[in-house]
Short mmCIF file of C-alpha atoms in Angstrom, two decimals:
data_model
loop_
_atom_site.label_atom_id
_atom_site.label_comp_id
_atom_site.label_asym_id
_atom_site.label_seq_id
_atom_site.Cartn_x
_atom_site.Cartn_y
_atom_site.Cartn_z
CA MET A 28 15.20 -2.34 -3.71
CA THR A 29 11.75 -2.19 -2.21
CA GLU A 30 10.55 -1.58 1.32
CA GLU A 31 8.14 -4.47 1.85
CA THR A 32 10.84 -7.11 1.31
CA THR A 33 13.06 -5.45 3.90
CA GLU A 34 10.23 -5.30 6.43
CA TRP A 35 9.37 -8.96 5.83
CA LEU A 36 12.95 -10.17 6.23
CA TYR A 37 13.18 -8.28 9.53
CA LEU A 38 9.93 -9.90 10.69
CA LEU A 39 11.42 -13.28 9.80
CA GLY A 40 14.54 -12.49 11.84
CA GLN A 41 16.64 -12.59 8.68
CA GLU A 42 17.85 -9.00 8.63
CA HIS A 43 21.47 -10.19 8.76
CA ARG A 44 21.05 -11.25 5.13
CA ILE A 45 20.29 -7.72 3.96
CA VAL A 46 23.29 -5.79 2.65
CA GLY A 47 21.49 -2.81 1.10
CA ILE A 48 18.02 -1.23 1.07
CA SER A 49 15.84 1.28 -0.71
CA GLY A 50 16.13 4.89 0.39
CA TYR A 51 12.36 4.91 0.85
CA THR A 52 12.53 2.31 3.61
CA VAL A 53 10.91 3.43 6.86
CA ARG A 54 9.72 0.05 8.20
CA PRO A 55 11.29 -0.99 10.43
CA ARG A 56 12.79 2.36 11.35
CA ARG A 57 16.06 0.83 12.53
CA ALA A 58 16.76 -0.52 9.04
CA ARG A 59 17.76 2.98 7.96
CA ASP A 60 20.44 3.05 10.64
CA GLU A 61 21.67 -0.47 10.05
CA LYS A 62 21.71 -0.85 6.28
CA PRO A 63 23.21 1.24 3.46
CA ARG A 64 20.70 2.85 1.12
CA VAL A 65 21.54 1.90 -2.44
CA SER A 66 18.43 2.66 -4.49
CA ALA A 67 15.41 4.87 -4.89
CA PHE A 68 12.47 3.27 -6.66
CA THR A 69 13.14 3.83 -10.34
CA SER A 70 16.87 4.45 -9.98
CA ALA A 71 19.75 2.76 -8.18
CA LYS A 72 23.41 3.28 -7.37
CA MET A 73 24.78 0.47 -9.47
CA ASP A 74 28.34 0.85 -8.22
CA LYS A 75 27.25 0.55 -4.58
CA ILE A 76 25.08 -2.49 -5.29
CA LEU A 77 27.85 -4.27 -7.17
CA ALA A 78 30.37 -3.42 -4.43
CA LEU A 79 28.16 -5.22 -1.91
CA GLN A 80 28.41 -8.42 -4.00
CA PRO A 81 24.82 -9.53 -3.31
CA ASP A 82 23.79 -13.13 -3.90
CA CYS A 83 20.43 -11.83 -5.06
CA VAL A 84 18.65 -8.52 -5.60
CA LEU A 85 14.92 -8.34 -4.86
CA GLY A 86 12.63 -5.75 -6.40
CA PHE A 87 9.03 -4.93 -7.23
CA SER A 88 7.11 -4.18 -10.39
CA ASP A 89 7.69 -3.24 -14.00
CA MET A 90 8.88 0.17 -12.80
CA GLN A 91 12.16 -1.43 -11.71
CA ALA A 92 12.66 -3.27 -15.00
CA ASP A 93 15.48 -1.00 -16.18
CA ILE A 94 17.40 -1.42 -12.92
CA ALA A 95 16.89 -5.17 -13.07
CA SER A 96 18.10 -5.30 -16.65
CA SER A 97 21.32 -3.44 -15.79
CA LEU A 98 22.01 -5.73 -12.85
CA ILE A 99 21.36 -8.85 -14.91
CA ARG A 100 23.81 -7.64 -17.55
CA ALA A 101 26.32 -7.17 -14.73
CA GLY A 102 25.86 -10.80 -13.77
CA VAL A 103 23.76 -10.28 -10.62
CA PRO A 104 20.86 -12.68 -9.93
CA VAL A 105 17.66 -10.64 -9.76
CA THR A 106 14.11 -11.49 -8.69
CA ILE A 107 11.39 -8.97 -9.48
CA PHE A 108 7.95 -9.59 -8.05
CA ASN A 109 4.84 -7.98 -9.52
CA GLN A 110 2.13 -8.60 -6.92
CA ARG A 111 -1.05 -6.57 -7.24
CA SER A 112 -3.72 -8.37 -5.19
CA VAL A 113 -3.90 -9.39 -1.54
CA VAL A 114 -3.61 -13.05 -2.57
CA GLU A 115 -0.52 -12.26 -4.64
CA ILE A 116 1.05 -10.36 -1.74
CA PHE A 117 0.70 -13.41 0.48
CA SER A 118 2.18 -15.56 -2.27
CA VAL A 119 5.23 -13.32 -2.56
CA LEU A 120 5.69 -13.27 1.21
CA TYR A 121 5.80 -17.06 1.23
CA GLN A 122 8.21 -17.18 -1.72
CA VAL A 123 10.64 -14.79 0.00
CA ALA A 124 10.40 -16.72 3.26
CA ALA A 125 11.16 -19.95 1.41
CA MET A 126 14.12 -18.34 -0.36
CA VAL A 127 15.80 -17.73 3.00
CA GLY A 128 14.87 -21.09 4.50
CA GLN A 129 12.05 -19.73 6.64
CA GLY A 130 9.05 -21.21 4.90
CA GLU A 131 7.48 -22.63 8.05
CA GLN A 132 7.89 -19.40 10.02
CA GLY A 133 6.64 -17.44 7.04
CA LEU A 134 3.48 -19.54 6.89
CA ALA A 135 2.88 -18.97 10.59
CA LEU A 136 3.18 -15.19 10.21
CA ILE A 137 1.00 -15.26 7.11
CA ALA A 138 -1.67 -17.27 8.94
CA GLU A 139 -1.77 -14.68 11.71
CA MET A 140 -2.14 -11.82 9.22
CA GLN A 141 -4.94 -13.73 7.47
CA ARG A 142 -6.64 -14.30 10.83
CA GLN A 143 -6.52 -10.58 11.59
CA LEU A 144 -8.00 -9.79 8.17
CA SER A 145 -10.83 -12.24 8.88
CA VAL A 146 -11.58 -10.53 12.19
CA ILE A 147 -11.79 -7.17 10.41
CA ALA A 148 -13.93 -8.60 7.61
CA ASP A 149 -16.33 -10.16 10.13
CA ALA A 150 -16.75 -6.84 11.94
CA ALA A 151 -17.27 -5.06 8.64
CA ALA A 152 -19.91 -7.58 7.59
CA ALA A 153 -22.08 -6.43 10.52
CA LEU A 154 -22.21 -2.82 9.31
CA PRO A 155 -25.74 -1.78 8.28
CA ARG A 156 -24.33 0.43 5.52
CA ARG A 157 -21.00 0.50 3.76
CA PRO A 158 -19.43 3.87 2.91
CA LYS A 159 -18.32 4.71 -0.60
CA ILE A 160 -14.60 5.48 -0.47
CA TYR A 161 -12.47 7.41 -2.91
CA PHE A 162 -8.81 6.55 -2.39
CA GLU A 163 -6.39 8.93 -4.11
CA GLU A 164 -2.83 7.81 -4.78
CA TRP A 165 -1.94 11.07 -6.48
CA ASP A 166 -3.57 14.47 -6.85
CA VAL A 167 -2.52 15.86 -10.24
CA PRO A 168 -3.61 13.94 -12.17
CA HIS A 169 -6.07 12.08 -9.96
CA ILE A 170 -4.99 8.44 -9.60
CA SER A 171 -7.26 6.00 -7.81
CA ALA A 172 -6.48 2.93 -5.69
CA ILE A 173 -4.32 0.03 -6.85
CA GLN A 174 -5.86 -3.45 -6.59
CA TRP A 175 -4.65 -4.49 -3.14
CA VAL A 176 -5.79 -1.17 -1.66
CA SER A 177 -9.20 -1.55 -3.28
CA GLU A 178 -9.46 -5.07 -1.85
CA LEU A 179 -8.40 -3.92 1.61
CA ILE A 180 -11.04 -1.17 1.47
CA GLY A 181 -13.58 -3.92 0.91
CA ILE A 182 -12.24 -6.02 3.79
CA ALA A 183 -12.31 -2.94 6.05
CA GLY A 184 -15.99 -2.34 5.35
CA GLY A 185 -16.06 0.18 2.50
CA ASP A 186 -16.70 0.14 -1.23
CA ASP A 187 -14.11 1.55 -3.62
CA CYS A 188 -15.66 4.27 -5.79
CA PHE A 189 -13.56 3.15 -8.77
CA PRO A 190 -13.39 -0.66 -8.63
CA GLU A 191 -13.07 -0.89 -12.41
CA LEU A 192 -9.81 1.07 -12.30
CA ALA A 193 -8.35 -1.04 -9.49
CA ALA A 194 -7.99 -3.89 -11.98
CA GLN A 195 -5.47 -1.78 -13.93
CA SER A 196 -1.95 -2.61 -12.75
CA MET A 197 -0.26 0.59 -13.97
CA GLY A 198 -0.87 3.97 -12.40
CA LYS A 199 -1.26 5.65 -15.79
CA ASN A 200 -4.28 3.44 -16.41
CA ARG A 201 -5.88 4.46 -13.11
CA ILE A 202 -5.90 8.17 -13.95
CA ILE A 203 -9.28 9.88 -13.59
CA ALA A 204 -9.07 12.56 -16.25
CA ASP A 205 -12.26 14.35 -15.24
CA GLY A 206 -12.50 15.21 -11.56
CA ALA A 207 -16.22 15.77 -12.04
CA GLU A 208 -16.61 11.99 -12.23
CA ILE A 209 -15.33 11.71 -8.66
CA VAL A 210 -17.86 14.32 -7.59
CA ARG A 211 -20.61 12.43 -9.44
CA ARG A 212 -19.78 9.19 -7.59
CA ASN A 213 -20.09 11.20 -4.35
CA PRO A 214 -17.81 9.34 -1.91
CA ASP A 215 -18.70 9.28 1.77
CA ILE A 216 -14.99 9.12 2.68
CA ILE A 217 -11.91 10.39 0.88
CA ILE A 218 -8.51 8.91 1.76
CA GLY A 219 -5.31 10.33 0.36
CA SER A 220 -1.95 8.64 0.17
CA TRP A 221 0.19 10.82 -2.05
CA CYS A 222 3.42 8.90 -2.37
CA GLY A 223 6.28 11.25 -1.59
CA LYS A 224 4.30 14.23 -0.32
CA LYS A 225 1.84 15.08 2.44
CA PHE A 226 -1.88 14.76 1.76
CA ARG A 227 -3.64 18.14 2.03
CA PRO A 228 -7.33 17.66 2.82
CA GLU A 229 -7.96 21.40 2.68
CA ASN A 230 -6.75 21.45 -0.93
CA VAL A 231 -9.05 18.58 -1.82
CA ALA A 232 -12.03 20.25 -0.16
CA ALA A 233 -11.32 23.45 -2.09
CA ARG A 234 -11.44 21.80 -5.52
CA ALA A 235 -14.02 23.32 -7.81
CA GLY A 236 -17.38 21.60 -7.40
CA TRP A 237 -16.29 19.37 -4.52
CA GLY A 238 -18.17 21.29 -1.85
CA GLU A 239 -21.26 19.10 -2.33
CA VAL A 240 -19.40 15.79 -2.00
CA ASN A 241 -20.58 13.92 1.10
CA ALA A 242 -17.04 13.41 2.38
CA VAL A 243 -16.28 17.12 2.12
CA LYS A 244 -19.55 18.19 3.72
CA THR A 245 -18.97 15.91 6.71
CA GLY A 246 -15.21 16.39 7.00
CA GLN A 247 -14.39 12.78 6.18
CA LEU A 248 -10.98 13.37 4.55
CA PHE A 249 -8.03 11.38 5.88
CA GLU A 250 -4.44 10.52 5.12
CA ILE A 251 -2.85 7.09 5.34
CA LYS A 252 0.90 7.26 4.89
CA SER A 253 2.11 5.59 1.72
CA ALA A 254 4.55 3.45 3.71
CA ASP A 255 1.56 1.94 5.52
CA ILE A 256 -0.70 1.21 2.55
CA LEU A 257 1.09 1.50 -0.81
CA GLN A 258 3.79 -1.08 -0.08
CA PRO A 259 2.56 -4.53 -1.15
CA GLY A 260 3.69 -6.34 1.96
CA PRO A 261 3.14 -6.68 5.71
CA ALA A 262 2.44 -2.98 6.32
CA ALA A 263 -0.64 -2.85 4.11
CA LEU A 264 -1.96 -6.13 5.49
CA THR A 265 -1.65 -4.97 9.11
CA ASP A 266 -1.35 -1.26 9.89
CA GLY A 267 -2.81 -0.12 6.57
CA VAL A 268 -6.00 -2.13 6.70
CA ALA A 269 -6.37 -1.37 10.43
CA GLN A 270 -6.37 2.36 9.65
CA LEU A 271 -8.92 1.84 6.88
CA HIS A 272 -11.13 -0.10 9.27
CA ARG A 273 -10.93 2.55 12.01
CA ILE A 274 -11.92 5.23 9.52
CA VAL A 275 -14.90 3.16 8.34
CA MET A 276 -16.06 2.31 11.86
CA ASP A 277 -15.76 5.93 13.01
CA TRP A 278 -17.77 7.03 9.98
CA SER A 279 -20.45 4.48 10.77
CA ARG A 280 -20.76 5.68 14.37
CA GLN A 281 -20.83 9.33 13.37
CA SER A 282 -23.41 8.69 10.66
CA GLY A 283 -25.64 6.85 13.11
CA GLY A 284 -25.19 3.54 11.38
CA ALA A 285 -23.51 1.57 14.15
CA GLU A 286 -26.34 1.25 16.65
CA LYS A 287 -26.73 -2.42 15.78
CA LEU A 288 -23.09 -3.01 16.70
CA ALA A 289 -23.38 -1.65 20.26
#
């Protein structure tokens, strides 16, 4: 019922075990052609799931608690993960790999992802100045980055403008009620990932009072697709963090801060 588990099982070569997927699945693309879509994120087609007679249903977060409860009452074994940090994501990846008898292969893939993160972190450590980054999960109301995104921003070479909110697991607790506080923290880069709709940098730039924000003045407004960064699985740890790192490195070059890296 969640995209990152599907992507991980495909990477493990265990896609034959999957009998149904979330309708939000886009990674890997072929999963949409090969597997029936039986759920959204906070809702599911119970009749279709039960008809598939799954040995286990895998899901993510408290937001799927109601679906999980209904399936449990129907006698279906359910595992709901609630990973929020990079360390927890790796832990869940190993648990899922072990569940399908691929613990050793899972560890090998995890080790490679960790190696790539170390390479990025080492490059970021050489930056003479780290940009302040405002990551927006939603526009109205403003919702800032969840914990693993905040951590990946740090690995990529930036500093999350709202690190204190990243520790809050629920989106409602990461709401920034007063947009003026974002302006006050004056991010050098703004990254939008509005789950379910396209990020509109021109709309962000046009917000009242935002014209003096560094990111707006220098045109440093970018989108990272939610499928690449807001899924707590392989995508965020590979493509997502790579995009964050490219944005940071480009900013450093453009701001004249990368001479020492030449």
